[in-house]
PDB file of C-alpha atoms in Angstrom:
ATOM      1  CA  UNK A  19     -30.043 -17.019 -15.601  1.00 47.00           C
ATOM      2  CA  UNK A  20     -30.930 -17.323 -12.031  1.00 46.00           C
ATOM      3  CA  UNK A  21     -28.901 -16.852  -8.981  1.00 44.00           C
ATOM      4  CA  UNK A  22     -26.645 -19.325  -7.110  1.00 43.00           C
ATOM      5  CA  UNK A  23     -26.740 -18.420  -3.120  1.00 44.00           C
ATOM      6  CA  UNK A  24     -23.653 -19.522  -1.511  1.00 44.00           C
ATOM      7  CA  UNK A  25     -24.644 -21.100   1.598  1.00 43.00           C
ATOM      8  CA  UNK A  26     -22.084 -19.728   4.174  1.00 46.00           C
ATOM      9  CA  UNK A  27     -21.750 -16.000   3.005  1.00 46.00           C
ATOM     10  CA  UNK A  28     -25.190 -15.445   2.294  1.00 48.00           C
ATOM     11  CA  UNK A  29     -24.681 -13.464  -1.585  1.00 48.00           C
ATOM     12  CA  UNK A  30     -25.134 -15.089  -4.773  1.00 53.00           C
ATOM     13  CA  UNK A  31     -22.581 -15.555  -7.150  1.00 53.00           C
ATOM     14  CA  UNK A  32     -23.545 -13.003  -9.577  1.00 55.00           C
ATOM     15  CA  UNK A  33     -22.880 -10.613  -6.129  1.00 57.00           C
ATOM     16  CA  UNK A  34     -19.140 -11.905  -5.741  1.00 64.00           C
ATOM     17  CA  UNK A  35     -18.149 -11.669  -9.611  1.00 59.00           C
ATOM     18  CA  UNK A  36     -19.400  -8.047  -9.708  1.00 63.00           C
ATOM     19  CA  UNK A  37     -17.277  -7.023  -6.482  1.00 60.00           C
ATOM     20  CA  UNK A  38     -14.541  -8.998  -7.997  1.00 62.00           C
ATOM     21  CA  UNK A  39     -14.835  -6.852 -10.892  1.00 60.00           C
ATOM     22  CA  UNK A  40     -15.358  -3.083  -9.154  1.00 55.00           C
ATOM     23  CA  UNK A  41     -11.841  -4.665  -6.952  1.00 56.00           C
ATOM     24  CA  UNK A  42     -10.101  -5.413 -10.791  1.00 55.00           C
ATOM     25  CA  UNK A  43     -11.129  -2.266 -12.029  1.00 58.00           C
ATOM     26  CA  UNK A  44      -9.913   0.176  -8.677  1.00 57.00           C
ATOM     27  CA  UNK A  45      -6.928  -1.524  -8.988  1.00 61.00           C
ATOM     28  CA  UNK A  46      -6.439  -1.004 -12.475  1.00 60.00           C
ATOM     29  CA  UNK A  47      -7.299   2.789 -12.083  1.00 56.00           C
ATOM     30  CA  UNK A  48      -4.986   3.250  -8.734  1.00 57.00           C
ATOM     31  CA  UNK A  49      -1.888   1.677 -10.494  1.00 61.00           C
ATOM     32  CA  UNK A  50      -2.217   4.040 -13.634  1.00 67.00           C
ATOM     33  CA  UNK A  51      -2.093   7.298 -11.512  1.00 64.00           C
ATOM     34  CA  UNK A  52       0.549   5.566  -9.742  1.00 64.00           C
ATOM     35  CA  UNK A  53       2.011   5.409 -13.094  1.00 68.00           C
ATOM     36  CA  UNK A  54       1.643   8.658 -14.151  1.00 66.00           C
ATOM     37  CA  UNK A  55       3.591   9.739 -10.696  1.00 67.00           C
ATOM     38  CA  UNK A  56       6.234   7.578 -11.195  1.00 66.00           C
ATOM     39  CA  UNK A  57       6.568   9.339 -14.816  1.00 61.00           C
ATOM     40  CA  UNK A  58       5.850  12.631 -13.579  1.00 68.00           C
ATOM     41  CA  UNK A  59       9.141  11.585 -11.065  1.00 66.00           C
ATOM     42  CA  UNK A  60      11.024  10.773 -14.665  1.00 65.00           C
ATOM     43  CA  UNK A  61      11.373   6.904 -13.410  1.00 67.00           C
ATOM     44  CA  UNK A  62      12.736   5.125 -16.270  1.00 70.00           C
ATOM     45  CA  UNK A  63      10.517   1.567 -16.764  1.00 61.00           C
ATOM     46  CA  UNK A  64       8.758  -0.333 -18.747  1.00 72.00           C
ATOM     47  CA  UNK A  65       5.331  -0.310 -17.973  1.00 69.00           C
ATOM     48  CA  UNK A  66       4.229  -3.894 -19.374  1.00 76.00           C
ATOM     49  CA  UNK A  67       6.828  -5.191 -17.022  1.00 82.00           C
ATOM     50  CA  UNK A  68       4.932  -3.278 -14.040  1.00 84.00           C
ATOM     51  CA  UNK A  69       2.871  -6.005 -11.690  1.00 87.00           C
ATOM     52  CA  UNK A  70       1.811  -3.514  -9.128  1.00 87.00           C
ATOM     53  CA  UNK A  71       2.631   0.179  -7.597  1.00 86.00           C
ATOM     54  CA  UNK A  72       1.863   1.040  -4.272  1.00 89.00           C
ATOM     55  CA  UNK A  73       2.662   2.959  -1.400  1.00 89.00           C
ATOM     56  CA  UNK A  74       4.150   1.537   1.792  1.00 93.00           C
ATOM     57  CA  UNK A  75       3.304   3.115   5.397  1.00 92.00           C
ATOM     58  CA  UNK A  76       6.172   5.745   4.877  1.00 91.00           C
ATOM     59  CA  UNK A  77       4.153   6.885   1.741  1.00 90.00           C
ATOM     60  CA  UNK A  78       6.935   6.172  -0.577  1.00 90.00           C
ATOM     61  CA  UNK A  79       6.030   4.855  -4.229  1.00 87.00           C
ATOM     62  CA  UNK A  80       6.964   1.465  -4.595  1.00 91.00           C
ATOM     63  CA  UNK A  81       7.083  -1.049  -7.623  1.00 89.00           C
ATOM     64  CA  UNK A  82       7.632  -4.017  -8.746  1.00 93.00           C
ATOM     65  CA  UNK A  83       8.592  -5.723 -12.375  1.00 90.00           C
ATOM     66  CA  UNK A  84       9.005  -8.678 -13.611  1.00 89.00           C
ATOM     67  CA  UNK A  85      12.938  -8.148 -13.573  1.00 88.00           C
ATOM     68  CA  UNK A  86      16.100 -10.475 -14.219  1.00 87.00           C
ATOM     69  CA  UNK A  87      18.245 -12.873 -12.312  1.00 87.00           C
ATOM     70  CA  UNK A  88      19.761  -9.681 -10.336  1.00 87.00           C
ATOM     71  CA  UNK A  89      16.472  -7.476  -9.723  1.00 88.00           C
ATOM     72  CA  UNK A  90      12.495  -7.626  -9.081  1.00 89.00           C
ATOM     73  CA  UNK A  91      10.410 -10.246  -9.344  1.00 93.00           C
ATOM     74  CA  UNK A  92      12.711 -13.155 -11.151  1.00 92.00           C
ATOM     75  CA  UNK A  93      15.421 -12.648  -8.712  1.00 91.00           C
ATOM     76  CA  UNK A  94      12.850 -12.684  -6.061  1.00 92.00           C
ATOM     77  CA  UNK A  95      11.582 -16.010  -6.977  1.00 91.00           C
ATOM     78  CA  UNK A  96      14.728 -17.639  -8.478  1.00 89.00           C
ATOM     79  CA  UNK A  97      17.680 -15.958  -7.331  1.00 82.00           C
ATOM     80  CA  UNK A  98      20.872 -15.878 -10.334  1.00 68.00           C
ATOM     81  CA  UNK A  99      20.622 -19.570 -10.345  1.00 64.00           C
ATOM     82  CA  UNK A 100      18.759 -21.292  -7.239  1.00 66.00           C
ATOM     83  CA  UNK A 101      18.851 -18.773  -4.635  1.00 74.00           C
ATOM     84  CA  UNK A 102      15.462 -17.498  -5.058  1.00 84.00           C
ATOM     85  CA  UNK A 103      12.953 -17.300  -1.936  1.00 89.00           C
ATOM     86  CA  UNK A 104      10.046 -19.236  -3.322  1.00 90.00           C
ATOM     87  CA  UNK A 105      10.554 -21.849  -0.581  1.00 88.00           C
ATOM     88  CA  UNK A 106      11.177 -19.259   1.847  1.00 90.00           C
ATOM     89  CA  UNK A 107       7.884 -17.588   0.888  1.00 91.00           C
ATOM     90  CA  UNK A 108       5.971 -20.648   1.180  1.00 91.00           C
ATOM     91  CA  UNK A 109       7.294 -22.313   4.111  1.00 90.00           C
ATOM     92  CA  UNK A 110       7.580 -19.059   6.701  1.00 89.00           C
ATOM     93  CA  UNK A 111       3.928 -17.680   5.192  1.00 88.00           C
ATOM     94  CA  UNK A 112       2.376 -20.764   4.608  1.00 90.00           C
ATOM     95  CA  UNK A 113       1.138 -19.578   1.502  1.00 91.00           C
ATOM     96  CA  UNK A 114       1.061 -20.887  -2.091  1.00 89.00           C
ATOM     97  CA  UNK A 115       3.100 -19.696  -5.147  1.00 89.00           C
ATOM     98  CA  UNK A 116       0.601 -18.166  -6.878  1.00 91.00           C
ATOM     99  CA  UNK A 117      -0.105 -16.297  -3.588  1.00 93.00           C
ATOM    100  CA  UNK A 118       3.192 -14.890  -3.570  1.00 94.00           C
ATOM    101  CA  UNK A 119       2.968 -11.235  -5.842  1.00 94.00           C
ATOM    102  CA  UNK A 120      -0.073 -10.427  -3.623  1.00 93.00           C
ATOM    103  CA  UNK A 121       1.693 -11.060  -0.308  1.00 95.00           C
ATOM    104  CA  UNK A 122       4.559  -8.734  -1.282  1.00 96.00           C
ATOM    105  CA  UNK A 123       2.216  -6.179  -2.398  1.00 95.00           C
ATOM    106  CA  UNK A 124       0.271  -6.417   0.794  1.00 95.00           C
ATOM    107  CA  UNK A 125       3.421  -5.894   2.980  1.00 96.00           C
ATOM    108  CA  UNK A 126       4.894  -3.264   1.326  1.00 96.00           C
ATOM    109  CA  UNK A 127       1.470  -1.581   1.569  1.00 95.00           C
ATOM    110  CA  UNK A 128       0.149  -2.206   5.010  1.00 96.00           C
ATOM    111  CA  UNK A 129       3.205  -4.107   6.948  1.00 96.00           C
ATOM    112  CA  UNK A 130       4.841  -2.102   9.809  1.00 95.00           C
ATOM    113  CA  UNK A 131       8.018  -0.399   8.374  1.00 95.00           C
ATOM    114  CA  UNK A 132      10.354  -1.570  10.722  1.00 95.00           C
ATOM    115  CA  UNK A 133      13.359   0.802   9.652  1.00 94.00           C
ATOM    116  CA  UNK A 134      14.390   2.301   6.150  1.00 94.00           C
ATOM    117  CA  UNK A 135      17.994   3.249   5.507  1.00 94.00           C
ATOM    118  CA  UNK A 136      19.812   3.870   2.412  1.00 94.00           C
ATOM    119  CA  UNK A 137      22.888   1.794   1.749  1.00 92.00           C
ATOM    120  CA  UNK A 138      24.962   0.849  -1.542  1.00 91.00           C
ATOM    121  CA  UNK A 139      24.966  -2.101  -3.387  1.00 84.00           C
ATOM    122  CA  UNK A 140      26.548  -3.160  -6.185  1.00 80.00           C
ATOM    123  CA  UNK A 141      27.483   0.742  -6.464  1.00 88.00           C
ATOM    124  CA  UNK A 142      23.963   1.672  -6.299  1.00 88.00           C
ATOM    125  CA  UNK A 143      22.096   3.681  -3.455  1.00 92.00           C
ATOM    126  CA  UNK A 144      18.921   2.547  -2.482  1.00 94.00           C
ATOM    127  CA  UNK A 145      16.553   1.646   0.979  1.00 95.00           C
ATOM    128  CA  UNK A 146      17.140  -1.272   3.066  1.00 95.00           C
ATOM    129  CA  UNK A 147      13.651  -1.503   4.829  1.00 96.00           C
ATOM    130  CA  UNK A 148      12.695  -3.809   7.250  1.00 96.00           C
ATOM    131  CA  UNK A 149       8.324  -4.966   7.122  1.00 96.00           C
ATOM    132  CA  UNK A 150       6.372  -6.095  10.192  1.00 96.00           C
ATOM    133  CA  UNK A 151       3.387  -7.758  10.929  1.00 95.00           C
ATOM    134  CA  UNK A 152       2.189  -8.288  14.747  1.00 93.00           C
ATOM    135  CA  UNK A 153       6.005  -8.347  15.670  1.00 89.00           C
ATOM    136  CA  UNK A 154       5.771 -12.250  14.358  1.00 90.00           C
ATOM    137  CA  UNK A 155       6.359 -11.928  10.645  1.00 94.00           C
ATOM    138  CA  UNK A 156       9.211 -10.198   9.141  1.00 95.00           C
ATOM    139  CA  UNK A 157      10.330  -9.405   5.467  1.00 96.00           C
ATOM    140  CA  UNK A 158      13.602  -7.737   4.020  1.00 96.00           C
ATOM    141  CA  UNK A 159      13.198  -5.365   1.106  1.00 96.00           C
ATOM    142  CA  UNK A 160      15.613  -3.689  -0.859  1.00 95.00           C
ATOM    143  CA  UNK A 161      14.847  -1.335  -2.599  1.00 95.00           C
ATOM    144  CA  UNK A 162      15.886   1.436  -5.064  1.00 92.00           C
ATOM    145  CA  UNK A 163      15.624   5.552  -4.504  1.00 91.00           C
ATOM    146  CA  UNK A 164      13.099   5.101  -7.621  1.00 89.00           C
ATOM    147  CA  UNK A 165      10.949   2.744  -5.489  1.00 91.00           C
ATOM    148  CA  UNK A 166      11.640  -0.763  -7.405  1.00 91.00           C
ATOM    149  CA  UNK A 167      11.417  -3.613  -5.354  1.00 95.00           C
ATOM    150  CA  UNK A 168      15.011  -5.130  -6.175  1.00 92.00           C
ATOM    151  CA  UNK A 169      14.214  -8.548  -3.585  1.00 94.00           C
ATOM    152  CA  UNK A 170      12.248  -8.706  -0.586  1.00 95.00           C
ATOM    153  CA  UNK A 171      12.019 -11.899   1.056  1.00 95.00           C
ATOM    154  CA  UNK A 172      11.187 -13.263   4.408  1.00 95.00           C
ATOM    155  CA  UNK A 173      13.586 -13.290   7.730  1.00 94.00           C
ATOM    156  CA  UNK A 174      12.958 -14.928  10.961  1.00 93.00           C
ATOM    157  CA  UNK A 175      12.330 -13.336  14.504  1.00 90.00           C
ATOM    158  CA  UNK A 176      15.473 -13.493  15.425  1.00 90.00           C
ATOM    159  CA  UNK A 177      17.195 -12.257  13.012  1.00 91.00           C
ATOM    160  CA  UNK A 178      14.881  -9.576  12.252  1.00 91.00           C
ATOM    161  CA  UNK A 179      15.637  -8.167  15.999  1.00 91.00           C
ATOM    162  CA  UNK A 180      19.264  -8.084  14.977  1.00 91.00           C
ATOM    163  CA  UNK A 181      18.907  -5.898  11.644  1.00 90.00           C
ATOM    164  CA  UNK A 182      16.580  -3.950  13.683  1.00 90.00           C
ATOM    165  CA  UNK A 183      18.801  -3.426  16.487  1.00 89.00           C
ATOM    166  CA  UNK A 184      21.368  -2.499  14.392  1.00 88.00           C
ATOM    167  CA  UNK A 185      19.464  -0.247  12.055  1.00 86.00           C
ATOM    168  CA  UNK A 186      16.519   1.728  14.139  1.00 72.00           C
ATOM    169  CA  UNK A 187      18.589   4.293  15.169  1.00 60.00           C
ATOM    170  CA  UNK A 188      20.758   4.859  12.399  1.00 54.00           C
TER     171      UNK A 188
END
């Protein structure tokens, strides 16, 4: 089978699959030991609902499922009935749906941490955090003590500044 050279990068094709598949498989190894942390923590989940683990900037273990209508990924997407950020997601990011999972994993792992404080809801403690990126984008995450990624969804400038005001120096 011979090589294809793409044009503009220079490597053939056979070069891109194989780093495509050294990227699958050091993901695949970094989210089982994160894994075995969260079990070595005693976090109750289900592991074939994990989609990723990861660490943010404040090197706190953080997860996300596939969830319900109240919690993780389905209430991230489509809310209890039609509040779900998918819209919000695509129009503030400019990015597609299928894009989505891997722009939530890349803020939580690389964004700015804004603030983190704990608060209660619905009876349960856990972080609000605020993400940054360049001090233009801006995403609200709640999440639990545990590290699950209840929502996290995108806020504008503006009214980033005011949680941020309001929370930096809590």
């Amino acid at each position: 089978m011979g090589k294809t050279k793409d044009s503009k990068l220079g490597i053939s094709s056979q070069t891109s699959l194989n780093q495509c598949n050294v990227d699958i498989q050091i993901d695949k190894l970094v989210k089982e030991d994160m894994i075995n942390i969260l079990n070595e923590l005693n976090v109750k989940f289900n592991e074939d609902d994990i989609i990723f683990v990861t660490k943010d900037k404040t090197n706190q273990i953080v997860w996300l499922d596939s969830g319900n209508d109240d919690v993780g990924l389905k209430h991230i997407l489509y809310g209890d009935e039609e509040n779900g950020h998918i819209s919000d997601f695509i129009d503030y990011l400019n990015i597609h749906e299928n894009q989505i999972i891997d722009k939530i994993k890349k803020v939580i792992s690389t964004w700015k941490v804004e603030y983190s404080i704990i608060t209660i809801r619905n009876n349960k403690e856990g972080y609000e955090k605020m993400y940054s990126k360049d001090e233009t984008y801006y995403m609200l995450a709640g999440i639990g003590l545990n590290g699950f990624i209840a929502s996290i969804y995108p806020v504008k400038r503006s009214k980033a500044a005011k949680y941020i005001r309001r929370n930096k120096h809590e």
